[in-house]
Short mmCIF file of C-alpha atoms in Angstrom, two decimals:
data_model
loop_
_atom_site.label_atom_id
_atom_site.label_comp_id
_atom_site.label_asym_id
_atom_site.label_seq_id
_atom_site.Cartn_x
_atom_site.Cartn_y
_atom_site.Cartn_z
CA MET A 1 102.76 104.23 120.21
CA VAL A 2 104.73 106.08 117.55
CA LEU A 3 103.44 103.71 114.88
CA ALA A 4 99.87 104.21 116.09
CA LEU A 5 100.23 107.98 115.98
CA GLY A 6 101.66 107.68 112.48
CA VAL A 7 98.73 105.55 111.34
CA ALA A 8 96.19 108.01 112.74
CA LEU A 9 97.89 111.29 111.90
CA GLY A 10 98.96 110.08 108.47
CA GLN A 11 95.37 109.40 107.48
CA VAL A 12 94.02 112.64 108.91
CA ILE A 13 96.81 114.88 107.58
CA GLY A 14 96.66 113.10 104.25
CA GLY A 15 92.93 113.71 104.07
CA LEU A 16 93.42 117.40 104.90
CA VAL A 17 96.14 117.84 102.29
CA VAL A 18 94.20 116.06 99.55
CA GLY A 19 91.00 117.89 100.42
CA ALA A 20 92.78 121.27 100.34
CA ASP A 21 93.89 120.62 96.72
CA LEU A 22 97.06 122.67 97.20
CA PHE A 23 98.16 124.45 94.01
CA GLY A 24 95.58 122.41 92.09
CA LEU A 25 97.75 119.28 92.49
CA THR A 26 95.00 117.17 94.19
CA TRP A 27 96.73 114.20 95.93
CA ARG A 28 100.31 114.85 94.83
CA PRO A 29 101.35 117.20 97.69
CA VAL A 30 100.98 114.34 100.21
CA PHE A 31 104.40 113.16 99.04
CA LEU A 32 105.88 116.52 100.04
CA VAL A 33 104.90 116.15 103.72
CA ASN A 34 108.10 114.19 104.35
CA VAL A 35 110.31 116.96 102.96
CA PRO A 36 110.10 119.48 105.86
CA VAL A 37 110.09 116.63 108.38
CA GLY A 38 113.22 115.14 106.85
CA ALA A 39 114.95 118.52 106.67
CA LEU A 40 114.15 119.22 110.34
CA LEU A 41 115.47 115.81 111.39
CA MET A 42 118.68 116.40 109.45
CA VAL A 43 119.28 119.67 111.28
CA VAL A 44 118.37 118.27 114.71
CA GLY A 45 120.35 115.09 114.08
CA LEU A 46 123.53 116.98 113.21
CA ARG A 47 123.28 118.86 116.49
CA ALA A 48 121.95 116.20 118.85
CA LEU A 49 123.25 112.82 117.72
CA PRO A 50 126.72 111.72 118.82
CA GLU A 51 129.38 111.00 116.23
CA SER A 52 129.58 107.37 115.18
CA PRO A 53 132.94 105.65 115.39
CA PRO A 54 134.67 105.35 112.01
CA VAL A 55 133.97 102.15 110.09
CA ALA A 56 136.92 100.72 108.23
CA ARG A 57 134.81 98.59 105.90
CA ARG A 58 133.23 100.10 102.82
CA LEU A 59 129.52 100.38 102.25
CA ASP A 60 127.92 97.60 100.20
CA LEU A 61 127.12 99.72 97.15
CA GLY A 62 126.92 96.62 94.96
CA GLY A 63 124.22 95.17 97.21
CA VAL A 64 122.32 98.45 97.10
CA ALA A 65 122.42 98.48 93.30
CA LEU A 66 121.34 94.84 92.97
CA LEU A 67 118.45 95.09 95.43
CA THR A 68 117.24 98.35 93.87
CA ALA A 69 117.34 96.86 90.39
CA ALA A 70 115.57 93.68 91.53
CA MET A 71 112.72 95.51 93.28
CA THR A 72 112.31 97.93 90.37
CA ALA A 73 112.09 95.04 87.92
CA LEU A 74 109.45 93.36 90.10
CA ILE A 75 107.32 96.35 91.06
CA VAL A 76 107.10 98.25 87.75
CA PRO A 77 105.25 95.46 85.89
CA LEU A 78 102.98 94.90 88.90
CA ILE A 79 101.96 98.56 88.74
CA PHE A 80 101.66 98.98 84.97
CA GLY A 81 101.11 95.43 83.69
CA ARG A 82 97.35 95.45 84.00
CA GLN A 83 97.08 98.92 82.44
CA TYR A 84 98.90 97.75 79.29
CA GLY A 85 97.34 94.30 79.04
CA TRP A 86 100.30 92.39 80.49
CA PRO A 87 102.63 92.69 77.51
CA GLY A 88 105.74 90.56 77.08
CA TRP A 89 108.04 93.12 78.69
CA ALA A 90 106.08 92.87 81.94
CA TRP A 91 106.65 89.12 82.24
CA ALA A 92 110.28 89.51 81.21
CA SER A 93 110.75 92.17 83.88
CA LEU A 94 109.23 89.92 86.57
CA LEU A 95 111.56 87.10 85.58
CA ALA A 96 114.54 89.45 85.59
CA GLY A 97 113.58 90.68 89.05
CA LEU A 98 113.55 87.14 90.44
CA VAL A 99 116.93 86.41 88.85
CA LEU A 100 118.36 89.61 90.31
CA LEU A 101 117.12 88.64 93.78
CA VAL A 102 119.00 85.35 93.51
CA VAL A 103 122.10 87.22 92.37
CA PHE A 104 121.69 89.65 95.29
CA VAL A 105 121.54 86.82 97.84
CA ARG A 106 124.69 85.23 96.44
CA PHE A 107 126.46 88.59 96.27
CA GLU A 108 125.68 89.31 99.92
CA GLY A 109 127.11 85.94 100.90
CA ARG A 110 130.30 86.75 99.02
CA VAL A 111 130.54 90.11 100.82
CA VAL A 112 130.29 88.38 104.21
CA ARG A 113 132.88 85.75 103.28
CA GLY A 114 135.23 88.52 102.17
CA GLY A 115 134.95 90.26 105.54
CA GLY A 116 132.84 93.13 104.20
CA LEU A 117 129.78 94.84 105.62
CA PRO A 118 126.72 93.52 103.71
CA LEU A 119 123.62 95.56 103.05
CA LEU A 120 121.60 92.68 104.54
CA ASP A 121 123.33 89.99 106.59
CA LEU A 122 121.25 87.00 105.55
CA SER A 123 123.06 84.63 107.92
CA VAL A 124 120.72 85.87 110.67
CA LEU A 125 118.03 83.75 108.99
CA ARG A 126 119.74 80.48 109.96
CA PRO A 127 118.38 79.97 113.52
CA ALA A 128 115.15 77.98 113.63
CA GLY A 129 112.07 80.18 113.65
CA VAL A 130 113.65 83.36 112.29
CA ARG A 131 112.49 82.87 108.70
CA ALA A 132 109.00 81.94 109.81
CA ALA A 133 108.81 85.02 112.05
CA LEU A 134 109.99 87.40 109.35
CA ILE A 135 107.55 85.87 106.86
CA ALA A 136 104.75 86.50 109.35
CA CYS A 137 105.91 90.12 109.82
CA VAL A 138 106.00 90.60 106.05
CA MET A 139 102.49 89.13 105.71
CA VAL A 140 101.02 91.36 108.40
CA MET A 141 102.60 94.59 107.15
CA GLY A 142 101.90 93.86 103.49
CA CYS A 143 98.27 93.01 104.22
CA TYR A 144 97.89 96.15 106.33
CA SER A 145 99.05 98.29 103.39
CA VAL A 146 96.62 96.58 101.01
CA PHE A 147 93.79 96.86 103.55
CA LEU A 148 94.47 100.57 103.89
CA PHE A 149 94.72 101.05 100.12
CA VAL A 150 91.58 99.11 99.23
CA LEU A 151 89.41 100.57 101.96
CA THR A 152 90.50 104.14 101.20
CA LEU A 153 89.66 103.80 97.51
CA HIS A 154 86.39 102.05 98.32
CA LEU A 155 85.31 104.75 100.76
CA GLN A 156 86.08 107.57 98.35
CA GLY A 157 85.40 105.99 94.96
CA ASP A 158 82.41 103.77 95.75
CA LEU A 159 80.80 105.30 98.83
CA GLY A 160 81.49 108.97 98.08
CA PHE A 161 83.51 109.85 101.19
CA GLY A 162 85.67 112.95 101.05
CA PRO A 163 89.42 112.61 101.66
CA LEU A 164 89.20 113.82 105.28
CA ALA A 165 86.19 111.64 106.11
CA ALA A 166 87.98 108.61 104.63
CA GLY A 167 91.03 109.40 106.76
CA LEU A 168 88.97 109.78 109.93
CA ALA A 169 87.35 106.40 109.27
CA PHE A 170 90.67 104.76 110.15
CA VAL A 171 90.98 106.39 113.58
CA PRO A 172 89.38 103.37 115.37
CA TYR A 173 92.00 101.17 113.71
CA ALA A 174 94.78 103.38 115.09
CA ILE A 175 93.19 103.37 118.55
CA GLY A 176 93.07 99.57 118.54
CA PHE A 177 96.68 99.42 117.41
CA ALA A 178 97.75 101.83 120.16
CA ALA A 179 95.73 100.07 122.87
CA LEU A 180 97.36 96.70 122.22
CA SER A 181 100.82 98.16 121.59
CA LEU A 182 100.82 99.83 125.02
CA THR A 183 99.51 96.87 127.01
CA TRP A 184 100.77 93.60 125.53
CA ALA A 185 104.08 93.66 127.45
CA ARG A 186 102.12 93.66 130.75
CA LEU A 187 100.23 90.48 129.90
CA PRO A 188 101.27 87.06 131.23
CA GLU A 189 104.11 85.48 129.26
CA ARG A 190 101.89 82.64 128.05
CA VAL A 191 99.46 85.14 126.55
CA GLN A 192 102.30 87.16 125.03
CA SER A 193 103.60 84.09 123.22
CA ASP A 194 100.17 83.47 121.66
CA LEU A 195 99.59 87.04 120.49
CA PRO A 196 101.55 86.77 117.19
CA VAL A 197 99.32 83.84 116.19
CA ALA A 198 96.02 85.27 117.41
CA GLY A 199 96.71 88.78 116.07
CA PRO A 200 96.75 88.01 112.32
CA ALA A 201 93.73 85.74 112.78
CA VAL A 202 91.75 88.59 114.37
CA PHE A 203 92.95 90.96 111.65
CA ALA A 204 91.82 88.42 109.02
CA ALA A 205 88.37 88.18 110.61
CA GLY A 206 88.07 91.97 110.55
CA ALA A 207 89.05 92.07 106.87
CA LEU A 208 86.42 89.44 106.06
CA VAL A 209 83.69 91.34 107.91
CA VAL A 210 84.57 94.52 106.03
CA ALA A 211 84.63 92.56 102.76
CA VAL A 212 81.13 91.20 103.38
CA PHE A 213 79.42 94.35 104.62
CA ALA A 214 81.32 97.33 103.19
CA GLY A 215 79.81 96.89 99.74
CA ASP A 216 76.36 97.75 101.08
CA GLY A 217 77.47 101.00 102.72
CA TRP A 218 79.29 102.09 105.83
CA ALA A 219 77.48 101.30 109.07
CA PRO A 220 79.51 102.89 111.90
CA ALA A 221 77.92 100.67 114.57
CA LEU A 222 79.46 97.65 112.83
CA THR A 223 82.56 98.92 111.09
CA LEU A 224 84.05 101.02 113.93
CA PRO A 225 84.43 98.12 116.41
CA VAL A 226 85.60 95.86 113.59
CA LEU A 227 88.32 98.34 112.65
CA PHE A 228 89.31 98.67 116.32
CA LEU A 229 89.75 94.89 116.57
CA ALA A 230 91.62 94.76 113.26
CA GLY A 231 94.06 97.40 114.54
CA ALA A 232 94.56 95.47 117.77
CA GLY A 233 95.15 92.31 115.76
CA HIS A 234 97.72 94.12 113.65
CA ALA A 235 99.63 95.21 116.75
CA ALA A 236 99.41 91.74 118.30
CA GLY A 237 100.77 90.19 115.12
CA TYR A 238 103.79 92.46 114.90
CA SER A 239 105.40 93.86 118.06
CA PRO A 240 105.28 90.66 120.19
CA LEU A 241 106.56 88.66 117.21
CA VAL A 242 109.52 91.00 116.78
CA ALA A 243 110.31 90.52 120.48
CA GLN A 244 110.21 86.75 120.06
CA VAL A 245 112.50 86.66 117.04
CA ALA A 246 114.92 89.07 118.74
CA ALA A 247 115.13 86.61 121.65
CA ILE A 248 115.91 83.82 119.19
CA VAL A 249 118.86 85.57 117.49
CA GLY A 250 120.23 87.24 120.62
CA PRO A 251 121.59 90.76 121.17
CA ASP A 252 124.75 90.18 119.11
CA ARG A 253 122.69 89.83 115.93
CA ALA A 254 120.10 92.48 116.74
CA SER A 255 121.37 94.96 114.15
CA ALA A 256 121.28 92.38 111.34
CA LEU A 257 117.76 91.36 112.36
CA SER A 258 116.68 95.00 112.53
CA ALA A 259 117.92 95.63 108.99
CA LEU A 260 115.90 92.71 107.63
CA ASN A 261 112.83 93.56 109.69
CA SER A 262 112.96 97.17 108.49
CA THR A 263 113.53 96.35 104.82
CA GLY A 264 111.28 93.32 104.40
CA PRO A 265 107.94 94.83 105.50
CA VAL A 266 108.55 97.99 103.44
CA LEU A 267 109.26 95.99 100.30
CA ALA A 268 106.30 93.74 101.09
CA SER A 269 104.00 96.74 101.43
CA VAL A 270 105.07 98.17 98.09
CA SER A 271 104.80 94.81 96.33
CA ALA A 272 101.46 93.95 97.94
CA VAL A 273 99.86 97.27 97.02
CA ALA A 274 101.21 97.01 93.47
CA GLY A 275 100.00 93.45 93.03
CA LEU A 276 96.76 93.29 95.01
CA GLY A 277 95.93 96.88 94.10
CA GLY A 278 95.54 95.65 90.53
CA LEU A 279 93.35 92.83 91.81
CA TYR A 280 91.11 95.39 93.54
CA LEU A 281 90.78 97.42 90.34
CA SER A 282 89.72 94.25 88.51
CA THR A 283 87.46 92.57 91.06
CA GLY A 284 86.47 95.16 93.67
CA PRO A 285 86.97 95.24 97.45
CA GLY A 286 85.19 92.04 98.46
CA PHE A 287 87.41 89.49 96.72
CA THR A 288 90.59 91.47 97.38
CA LEU A 289 89.94 91.67 101.11
CA ALA A 290 89.15 87.95 101.13
CA VAL A 291 92.62 87.35 99.64
CA VAL A 292 94.07 89.64 102.32
CA ALA A 293 92.34 87.55 104.99
CA ALA A 294 93.78 84.34 103.51
CA LEU A 295 97.28 85.80 103.52
CA LEU A 296 96.85 86.86 107.14
CA VAL A 297 95.86 83.31 108.08
CA ALA A 298 99.06 82.13 106.37
CA GLY A 299 100.92 84.70 108.46
CA ALA A 300 99.33 83.31 111.63
CA LEU A 301 100.51 79.80 110.70
CA SER A 302 104.01 81.11 110.06
CA ALA A 303 103.96 82.89 113.42
CA ALA A 304 102.95 79.60 115.06
CA ALA A 305 106.10 77.97 113.66
CA ALA A 306 108.20 80.84 115.02
CA ARG A 307 106.49 80.54 118.41
CA THR A 308 107.46 76.86 118.59
CA ALA A 309 111.12 77.71 117.96
CA TRP A 310 110.99 80.52 120.53
CA ARG A 311 109.53 78.22 123.19
CA ARG A 312 112.21 75.62 122.54
CA ARG A 313 114.93 78.22 122.89
CA THR A 314 113.33 79.59 126.06
CA ARG A 315 113.22 76.12 127.63
CA ALA A 316 116.84 75.46 126.60
CA VAL A 317 117.99 78.73 128.18
CA SER A 318 116.06 77.94 131.34
CA ARG A 319 117.67 74.50 131.61
CA THR A 320 121.14 75.99 131.06
CA ARG A 321 120.58 78.55 133.79
CA ALA A 322 119.25 75.88 136.13
CA ARG A 323 122.36 73.75 135.63
CA SER A 324 124.58 76.81 136.15
CA TYR A 325 122.84 77.67 139.41
CA GLY A 326 123.02 74.03 140.50
CA GLY A 327 126.74 73.89 139.81
CA ALA A 328 127.31 77.11 141.69
#
């Protein structure tokens, strides 16, 4: 529900701020919205949150530095490479980013072996199905960011929508996201297990419909229900999948899983917008959204692999419990 409110309010508030053209800065003040919110949370947090117990181990500052350097080296050329004709430094930076990611993974393993507290505990990826589930999460969240980016620019740049009108166009998407987010846990378990596979597929279908018809205008009778279904597909492809992968790793590894599931989608969103945003500027919305749909189908296939691992674990746990009850 919080995510749905963020999706809806973010678009509307963003449209209001951009449309107001505060201090003649056009879109730039949208980045300042987080400042008063963050300051308020700092004050409230100092008063309301309990003190954490002291941690003897040091923070993984080396991991922070390596991951920051790797993502910077990868994202900067994706943003500026097209603008400057993909010069040699852009390709060198991409290669350096990949090398730094490898170094980061090895460094984190060394931190764990030395008894330290890693920035990201990558050992949580070992159980069957975890990698597939996180890949699916990354696909869904990255594609959502690109979908939002492409459609916003298309509405304003190609169809002449104002910032507020473009923001309001996404309200059906947020409603669909909220509707599924609030109801999926009440569905039968069999249906719940299929949602992470069906969700990205529905989202992909919505992206394809928008890709085919958005170029000819914006017909509310068609696009509003399509956006509603795309939002519901987004929710189905994320929250139930997180619940499945959490069941695979167990409560003892929940914090390590949470760190990866918080970091991965954010980095995927930035990378996807940087990379596919350039594709949109070169080819337009139709082809870019078709690529988004293909990536979402890949996410659905990855979620299917995670679902298989989750079902195996569920059956194993059920058999163990049955034997325990029988012995008792």
